[in-house]
mmCIF file of C-alpha atoms in Angstrom:
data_model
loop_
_atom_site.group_PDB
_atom_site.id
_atom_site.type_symbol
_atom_site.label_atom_id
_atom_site.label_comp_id
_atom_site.label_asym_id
_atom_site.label_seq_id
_atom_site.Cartn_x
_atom_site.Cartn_y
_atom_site.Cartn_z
ATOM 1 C CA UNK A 58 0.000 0.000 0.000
ATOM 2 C CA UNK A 59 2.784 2.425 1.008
ATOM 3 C CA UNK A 60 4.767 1.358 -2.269
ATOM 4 C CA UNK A 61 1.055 2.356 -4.065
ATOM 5 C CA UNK A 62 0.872 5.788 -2.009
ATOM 6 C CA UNK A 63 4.361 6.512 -3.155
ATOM 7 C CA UNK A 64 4.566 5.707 -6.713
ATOM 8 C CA UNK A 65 0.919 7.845 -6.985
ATOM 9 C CA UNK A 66 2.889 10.790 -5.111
ATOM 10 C CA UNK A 67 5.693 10.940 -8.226
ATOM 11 C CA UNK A 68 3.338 10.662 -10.855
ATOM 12 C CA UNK A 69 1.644 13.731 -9.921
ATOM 13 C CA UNK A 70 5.088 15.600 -9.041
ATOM 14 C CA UNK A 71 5.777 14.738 -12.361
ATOM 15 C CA UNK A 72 2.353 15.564 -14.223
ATOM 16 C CA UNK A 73 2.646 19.071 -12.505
ATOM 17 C CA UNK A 74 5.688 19.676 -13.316
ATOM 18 C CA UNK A 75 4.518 19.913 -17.394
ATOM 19 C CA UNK A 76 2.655 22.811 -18.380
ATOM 20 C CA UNK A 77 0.944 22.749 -21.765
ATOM 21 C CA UNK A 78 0.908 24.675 -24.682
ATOM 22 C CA UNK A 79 0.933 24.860 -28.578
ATOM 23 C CA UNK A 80 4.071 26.089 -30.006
ATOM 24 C CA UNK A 81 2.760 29.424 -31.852
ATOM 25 C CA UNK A 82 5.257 31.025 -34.421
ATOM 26 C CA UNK A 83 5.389 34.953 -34.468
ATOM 27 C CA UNK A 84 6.926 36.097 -37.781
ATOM 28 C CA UNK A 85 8.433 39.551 -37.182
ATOM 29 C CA UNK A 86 11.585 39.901 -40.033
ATOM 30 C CA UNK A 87 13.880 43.155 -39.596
ATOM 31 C CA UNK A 88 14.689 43.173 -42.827
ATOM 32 C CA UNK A 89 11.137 42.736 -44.022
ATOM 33 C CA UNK A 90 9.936 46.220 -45.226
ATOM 34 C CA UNK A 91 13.171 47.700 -43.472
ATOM 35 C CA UNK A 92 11.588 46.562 -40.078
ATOM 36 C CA UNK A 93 8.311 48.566 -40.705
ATOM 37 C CA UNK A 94 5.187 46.719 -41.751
ATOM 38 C CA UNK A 95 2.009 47.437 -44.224
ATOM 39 C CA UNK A 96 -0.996 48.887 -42.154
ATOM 40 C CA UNK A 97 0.568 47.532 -38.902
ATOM 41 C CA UNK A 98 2.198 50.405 -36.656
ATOM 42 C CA UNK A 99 5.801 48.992 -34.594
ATOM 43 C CA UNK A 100 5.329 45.438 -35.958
ATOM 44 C CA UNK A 101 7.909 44.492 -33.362
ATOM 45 C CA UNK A 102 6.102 45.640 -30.611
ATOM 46 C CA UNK A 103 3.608 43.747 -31.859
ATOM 47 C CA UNK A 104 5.470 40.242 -32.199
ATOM 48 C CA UNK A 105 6.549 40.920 -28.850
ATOM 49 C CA UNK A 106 3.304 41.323 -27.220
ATOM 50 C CA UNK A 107 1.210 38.812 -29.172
ATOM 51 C CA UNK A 108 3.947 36.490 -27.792
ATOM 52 C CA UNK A 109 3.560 37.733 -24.373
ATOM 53 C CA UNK A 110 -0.068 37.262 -24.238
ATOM 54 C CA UNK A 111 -0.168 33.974 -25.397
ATOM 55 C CA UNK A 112 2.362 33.038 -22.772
ATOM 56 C CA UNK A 113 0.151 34.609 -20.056
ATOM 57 C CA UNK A 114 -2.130 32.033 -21.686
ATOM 58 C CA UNK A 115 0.016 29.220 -20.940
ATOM 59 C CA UNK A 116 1.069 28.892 -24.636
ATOM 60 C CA UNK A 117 4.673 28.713 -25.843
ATOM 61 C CA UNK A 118 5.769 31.179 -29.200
ATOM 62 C CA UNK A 119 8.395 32.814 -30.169
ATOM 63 C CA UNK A 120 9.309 35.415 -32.824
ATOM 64 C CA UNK A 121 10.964 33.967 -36.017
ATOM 65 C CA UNK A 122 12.220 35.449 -39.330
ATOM 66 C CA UNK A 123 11.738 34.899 -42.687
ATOM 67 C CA UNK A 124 13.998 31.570 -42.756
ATOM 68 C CA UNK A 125 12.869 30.372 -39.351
ATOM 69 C CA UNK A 126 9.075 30.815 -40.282
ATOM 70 C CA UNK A 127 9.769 28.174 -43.031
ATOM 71 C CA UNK A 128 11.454 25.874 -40.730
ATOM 72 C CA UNK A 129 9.212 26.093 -38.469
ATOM 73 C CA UNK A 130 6.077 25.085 -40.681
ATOM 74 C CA UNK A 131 8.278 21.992 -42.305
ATOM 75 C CA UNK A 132 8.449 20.844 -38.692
ATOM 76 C CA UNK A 133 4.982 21.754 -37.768
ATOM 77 C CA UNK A 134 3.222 20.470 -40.009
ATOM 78 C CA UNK A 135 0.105 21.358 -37.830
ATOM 79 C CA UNK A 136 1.842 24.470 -36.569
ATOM 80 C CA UNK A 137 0.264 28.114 -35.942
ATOM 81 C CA UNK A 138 1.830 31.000 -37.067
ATOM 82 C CA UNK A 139 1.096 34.893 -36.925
ATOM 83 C CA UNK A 140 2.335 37.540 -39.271
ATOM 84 C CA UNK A 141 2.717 40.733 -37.889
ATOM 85 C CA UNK A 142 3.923 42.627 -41.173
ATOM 86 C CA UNK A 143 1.199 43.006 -43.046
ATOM 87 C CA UNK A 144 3.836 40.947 -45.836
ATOM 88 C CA UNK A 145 4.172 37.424 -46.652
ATOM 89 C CA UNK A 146 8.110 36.420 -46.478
ATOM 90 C CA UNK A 147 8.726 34.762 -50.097
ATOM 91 C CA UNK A 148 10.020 32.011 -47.997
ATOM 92 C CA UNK A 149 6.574 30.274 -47.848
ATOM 93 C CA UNK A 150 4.923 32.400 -50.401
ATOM 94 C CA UNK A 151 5.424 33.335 -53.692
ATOM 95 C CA UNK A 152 2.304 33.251 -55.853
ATOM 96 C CA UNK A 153 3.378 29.784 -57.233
ATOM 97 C CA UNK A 154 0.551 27.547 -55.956
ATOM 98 C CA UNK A 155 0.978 24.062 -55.247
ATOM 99 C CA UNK A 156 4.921 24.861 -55.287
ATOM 100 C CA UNK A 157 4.706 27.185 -52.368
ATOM 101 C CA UNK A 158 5.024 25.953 -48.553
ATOM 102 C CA UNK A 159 1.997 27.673 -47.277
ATOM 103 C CA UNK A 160 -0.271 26.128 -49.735
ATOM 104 C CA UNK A 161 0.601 22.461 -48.909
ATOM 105 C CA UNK A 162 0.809 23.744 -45.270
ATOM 106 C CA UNK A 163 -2.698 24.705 -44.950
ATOM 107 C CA UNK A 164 -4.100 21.781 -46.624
ATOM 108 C CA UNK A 165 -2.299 19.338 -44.251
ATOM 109 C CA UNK A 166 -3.108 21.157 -41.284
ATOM 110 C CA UNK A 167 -1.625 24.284 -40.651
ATOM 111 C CA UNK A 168 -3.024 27.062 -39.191
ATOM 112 C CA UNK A 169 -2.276 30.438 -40.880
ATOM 113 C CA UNK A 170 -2.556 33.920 -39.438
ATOM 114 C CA UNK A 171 -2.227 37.620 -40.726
ATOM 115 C CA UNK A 172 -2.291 40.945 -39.523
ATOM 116 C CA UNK A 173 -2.088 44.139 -41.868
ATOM 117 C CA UNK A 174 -2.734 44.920 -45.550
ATOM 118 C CA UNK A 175 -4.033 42.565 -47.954
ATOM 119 C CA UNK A 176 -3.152 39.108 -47.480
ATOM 120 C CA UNK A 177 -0.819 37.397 -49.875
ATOM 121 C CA UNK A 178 -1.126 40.404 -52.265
ATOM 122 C CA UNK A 179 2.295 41.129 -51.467
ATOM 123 C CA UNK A 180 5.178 39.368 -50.564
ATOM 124 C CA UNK A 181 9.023 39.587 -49.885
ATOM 125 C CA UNK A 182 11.958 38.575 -52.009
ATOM 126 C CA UNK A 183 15.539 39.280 -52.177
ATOM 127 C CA UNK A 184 14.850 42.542 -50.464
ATOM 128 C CA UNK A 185 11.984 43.674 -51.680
ATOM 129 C CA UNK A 186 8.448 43.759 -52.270
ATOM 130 C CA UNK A 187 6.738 42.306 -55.116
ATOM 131 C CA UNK A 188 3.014 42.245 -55.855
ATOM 132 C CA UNK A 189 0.624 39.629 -56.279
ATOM 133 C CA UNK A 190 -2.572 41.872 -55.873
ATOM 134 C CA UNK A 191 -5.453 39.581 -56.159
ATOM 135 C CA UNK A 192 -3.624 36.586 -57.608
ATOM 136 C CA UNK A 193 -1.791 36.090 -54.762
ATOM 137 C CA UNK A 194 -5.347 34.643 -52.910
ATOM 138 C CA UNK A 195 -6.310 32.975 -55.972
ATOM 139 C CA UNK A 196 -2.954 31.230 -55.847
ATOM 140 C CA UNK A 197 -3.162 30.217 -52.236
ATOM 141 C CA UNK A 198 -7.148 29.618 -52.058
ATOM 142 C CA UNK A 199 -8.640 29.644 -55.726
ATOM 143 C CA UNK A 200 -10.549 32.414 -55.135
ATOM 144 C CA UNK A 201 -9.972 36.524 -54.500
ATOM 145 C CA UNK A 202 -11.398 36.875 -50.998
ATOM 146 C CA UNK A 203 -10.943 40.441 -49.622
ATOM 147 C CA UNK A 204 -12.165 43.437 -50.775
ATOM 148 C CA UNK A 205 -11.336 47.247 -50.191
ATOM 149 C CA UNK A 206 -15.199 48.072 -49.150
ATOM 150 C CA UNK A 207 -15.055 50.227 -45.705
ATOM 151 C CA UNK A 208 -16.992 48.129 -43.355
ATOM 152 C CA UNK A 209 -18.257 49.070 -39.864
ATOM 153 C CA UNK A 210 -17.718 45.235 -38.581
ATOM 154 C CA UNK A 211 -19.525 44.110 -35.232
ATOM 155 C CA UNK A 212 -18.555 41.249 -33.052
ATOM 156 C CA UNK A 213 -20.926 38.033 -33.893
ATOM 157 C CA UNK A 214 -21.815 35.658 -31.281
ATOM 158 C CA UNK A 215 -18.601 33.299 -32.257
ATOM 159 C CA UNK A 216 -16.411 36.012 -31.782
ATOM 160 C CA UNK A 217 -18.298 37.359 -28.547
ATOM 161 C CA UNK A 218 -17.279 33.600 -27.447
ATOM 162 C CA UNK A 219 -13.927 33.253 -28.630
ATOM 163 C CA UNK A 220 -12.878 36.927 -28.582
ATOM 164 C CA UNK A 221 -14.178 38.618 -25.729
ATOM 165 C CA UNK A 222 -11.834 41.423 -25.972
ATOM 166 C CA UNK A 223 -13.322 42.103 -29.584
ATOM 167 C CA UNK A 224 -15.054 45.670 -30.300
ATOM 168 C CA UNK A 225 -16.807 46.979 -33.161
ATOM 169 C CA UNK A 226 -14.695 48.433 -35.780
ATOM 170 C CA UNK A 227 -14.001 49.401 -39.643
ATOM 171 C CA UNK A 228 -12.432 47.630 -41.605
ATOM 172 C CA UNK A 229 -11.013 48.185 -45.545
ATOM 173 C CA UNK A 230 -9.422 44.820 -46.142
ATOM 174 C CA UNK A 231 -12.497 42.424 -45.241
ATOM 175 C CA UNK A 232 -13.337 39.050 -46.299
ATOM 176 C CA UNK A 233 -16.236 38.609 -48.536
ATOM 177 C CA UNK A 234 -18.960 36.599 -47.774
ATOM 178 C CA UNK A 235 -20.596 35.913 -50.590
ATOM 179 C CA UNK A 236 -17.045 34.936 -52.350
ATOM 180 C CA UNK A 237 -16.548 32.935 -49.547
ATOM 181 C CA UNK A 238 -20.180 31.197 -49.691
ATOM 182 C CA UNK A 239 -19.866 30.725 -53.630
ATOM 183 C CA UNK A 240 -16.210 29.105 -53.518
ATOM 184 C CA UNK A 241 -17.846 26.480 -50.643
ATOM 185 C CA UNK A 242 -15.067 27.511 -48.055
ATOM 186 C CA UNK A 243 -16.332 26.985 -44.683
ATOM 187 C CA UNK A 244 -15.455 29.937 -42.409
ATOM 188 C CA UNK A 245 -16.039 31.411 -39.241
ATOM 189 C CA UNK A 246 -16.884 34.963 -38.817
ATOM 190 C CA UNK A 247 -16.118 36.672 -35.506
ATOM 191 C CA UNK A 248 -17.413 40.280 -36.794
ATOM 192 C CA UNK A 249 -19.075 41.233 -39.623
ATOM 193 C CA UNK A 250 -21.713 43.461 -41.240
ATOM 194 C CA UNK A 251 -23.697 40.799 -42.954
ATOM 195 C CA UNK A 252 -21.331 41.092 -46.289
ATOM 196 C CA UNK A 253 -18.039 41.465 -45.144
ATOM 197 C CA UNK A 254 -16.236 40.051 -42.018
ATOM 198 C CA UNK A 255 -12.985 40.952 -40.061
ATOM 199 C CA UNK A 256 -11.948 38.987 -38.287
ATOM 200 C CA UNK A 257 -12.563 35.689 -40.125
ATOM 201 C CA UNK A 258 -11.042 32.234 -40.188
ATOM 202 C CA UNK A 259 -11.936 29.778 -43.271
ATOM 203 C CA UNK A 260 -10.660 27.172 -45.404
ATOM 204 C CA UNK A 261 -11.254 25.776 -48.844
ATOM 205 C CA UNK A 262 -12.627 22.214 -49.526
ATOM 206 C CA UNK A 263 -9.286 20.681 -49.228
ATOM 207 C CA UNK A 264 -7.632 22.295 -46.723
ATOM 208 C CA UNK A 265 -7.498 20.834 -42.976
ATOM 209 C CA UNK A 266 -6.299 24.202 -41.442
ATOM 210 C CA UNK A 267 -7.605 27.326 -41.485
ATOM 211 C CA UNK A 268 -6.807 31.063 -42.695
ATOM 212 C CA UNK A 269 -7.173 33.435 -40.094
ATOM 213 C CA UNK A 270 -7.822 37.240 -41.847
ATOM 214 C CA UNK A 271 -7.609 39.164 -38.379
ATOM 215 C CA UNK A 272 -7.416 43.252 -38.549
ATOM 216 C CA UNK A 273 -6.566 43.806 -41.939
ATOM 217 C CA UNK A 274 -6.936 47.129 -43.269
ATOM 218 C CA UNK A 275 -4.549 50.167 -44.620
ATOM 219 C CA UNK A 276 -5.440 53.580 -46.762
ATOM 220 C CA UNK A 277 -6.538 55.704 -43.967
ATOM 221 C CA UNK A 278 -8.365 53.243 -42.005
ATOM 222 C CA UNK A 279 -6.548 52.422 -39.224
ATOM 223 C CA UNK A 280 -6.170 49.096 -37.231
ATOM 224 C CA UNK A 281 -7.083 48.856 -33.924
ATOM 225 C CA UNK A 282 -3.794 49.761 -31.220
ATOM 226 C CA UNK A 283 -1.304 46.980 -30.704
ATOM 227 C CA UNK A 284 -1.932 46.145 -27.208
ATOM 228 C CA UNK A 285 -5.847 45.365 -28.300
ATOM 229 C CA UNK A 286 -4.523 43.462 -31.366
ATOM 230 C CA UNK A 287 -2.467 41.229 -29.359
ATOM 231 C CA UNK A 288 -4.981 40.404 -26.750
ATOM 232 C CA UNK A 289 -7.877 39.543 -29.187
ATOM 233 C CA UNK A 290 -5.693 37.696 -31.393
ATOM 234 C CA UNK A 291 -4.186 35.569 -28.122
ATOM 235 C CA UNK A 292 -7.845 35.055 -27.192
ATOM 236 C CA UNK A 293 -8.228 33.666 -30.271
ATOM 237 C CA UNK A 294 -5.735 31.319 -30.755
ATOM 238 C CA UNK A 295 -6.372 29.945 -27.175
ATOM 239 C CA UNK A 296 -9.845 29.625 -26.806
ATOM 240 C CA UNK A 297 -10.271 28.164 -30.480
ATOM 241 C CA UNK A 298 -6.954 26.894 -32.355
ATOM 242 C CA UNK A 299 -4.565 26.037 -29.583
ATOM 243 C CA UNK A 300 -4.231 22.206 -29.244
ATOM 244 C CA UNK A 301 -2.812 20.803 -25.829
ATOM 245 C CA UNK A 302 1.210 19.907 -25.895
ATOM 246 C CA UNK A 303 3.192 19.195 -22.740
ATOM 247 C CA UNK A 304 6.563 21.241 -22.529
ATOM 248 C CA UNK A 305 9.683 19.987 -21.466
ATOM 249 C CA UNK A 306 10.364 20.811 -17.436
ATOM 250 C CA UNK A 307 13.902 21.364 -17.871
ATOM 251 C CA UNK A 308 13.065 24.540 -19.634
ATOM 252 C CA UNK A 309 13.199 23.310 -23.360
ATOM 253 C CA UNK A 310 10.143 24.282 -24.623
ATOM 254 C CA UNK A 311 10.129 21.722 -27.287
ATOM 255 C CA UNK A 312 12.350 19.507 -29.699
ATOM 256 C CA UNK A 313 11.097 21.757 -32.692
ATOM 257 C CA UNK A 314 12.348 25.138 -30.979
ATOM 258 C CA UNK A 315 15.578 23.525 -29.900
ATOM 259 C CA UNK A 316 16.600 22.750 -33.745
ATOM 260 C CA UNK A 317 15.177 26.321 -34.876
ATOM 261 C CA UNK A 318 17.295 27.446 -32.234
ATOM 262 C CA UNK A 319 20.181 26.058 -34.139
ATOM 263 C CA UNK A 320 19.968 27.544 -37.046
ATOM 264 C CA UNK A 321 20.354 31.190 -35.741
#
């Protein structure tokens, strides 16, 4: 009985020892846009406090760059990541369908996220910026989703649930509907003005993760402030996408980080 007592005693010393957490990458490049980002005031601050929320949540991210962003999706297959730019790195994007890492990502799993302009209608290369414009989506997702309509966006009852932090606001860079209805994506809209909704996640027929459009607007309609941004979108991610992982107690987060890690 003692022996019982005692070998129940280390298996919860050990069980609390483990925290858990999904491994979220934050892409934040430097030499992305000279450091700045498209519609997205101090990106780094940003990076820095989306990853600090989602720590307060228990979750474990960490900023990456263009390179590391790619090697963390090949690894994570099932991965999250967040960019903070308002740009797509050419890394994982360069409007080259089937070829390019973020489409095969997203159909086997992957769970995209984007903060800023237009989505995919730009992206990085060899220092600088080259645009898509709408065939960047079409490339990615078969269809042109956003539109530049100004839309006065209100939380809906999934993103009341999911988003508590989330407040009405206008957005220039929304997701379409009716595109989204006539392609057969399923989605989830967490505000919207009937037509148009920002933010939204969705996903074509064949994909298994999701696209999350989240604050994307630029031309004179401005974003919410960074510190909102990086609660909502932490809210997000924990209360709907965030899948259980335990964490290494000796203070390696996980086997994935440690290789990034070597490659810096």
């Amino acid at each position: 009985m003692k022996r019982l007592l005692c070998f129940a005693s280390v298996l919860v010393l050990i069980c609390t020892s483990y925290t858990f957490g999904q491994d979220v990458a934050v892409f934040y490049d430097a030499a992305v846009e000279n450091g700045g980002g498209l519609a997205v005031p101090n990106p780094s601050q940003l990076a820095e406090m989306i990853v600090e929320e989602l720590e307060d949540r228990k979750l474990t991210a960490e900023i990456v760059d263009s390179d590391e962003l790619a090697a963390y999706m090949e690894a994570n297959p099932q991965g999250i990541y967040i960019i903070t730019q308002g740009n797509t790195p050419g890394t994982i994007f360069k409007k080259e369908g089937k070829k390019d890492l973020v489409y095969t990502w997203l159909r086997g799993g992957g769970i995209g996220g984007f903060i800023g302009d237009y989505a995919f209608y730009y992206y990085w290369d060899k220092g600088a910026r080259v645009t898509a414009a709408g065939a960047g989506q079409q490339s990615v997702f078969g269809a042109t989703v956003t539109n530049g309509t100004v839309s006065q966006v209100s939380p809906t009852d999934l993103g009341k649930e999911y988003i508590p932090s989330l407040k009405k606001w206008s957005s220039n860079r929304a997701s379409g509907l009716a595109v989204l209805k006539a392609n057969d994506f399923k989605y989830e809209s967490y505000a919207d003005d009937g037509v148009n909704a920002d933010p939204i996640a969705y996903q074509t027929k064949d994909m298994k993760g999701w696209f999350i459009n989240f604050h994307t607007s630029c031309c004179g309609t401005a974003i919410p402030p960074n510190d909102q941004i990086a609660t909502e979108y932490a809210e997000l991610i924990s209360n709907r996408f965030a899948t259980a992982k335990a964490v290494d107690p000796t203070g390696k987060v996980s086997v994935v980080w440690g290789r990034l890690k070597s490659l810096r």
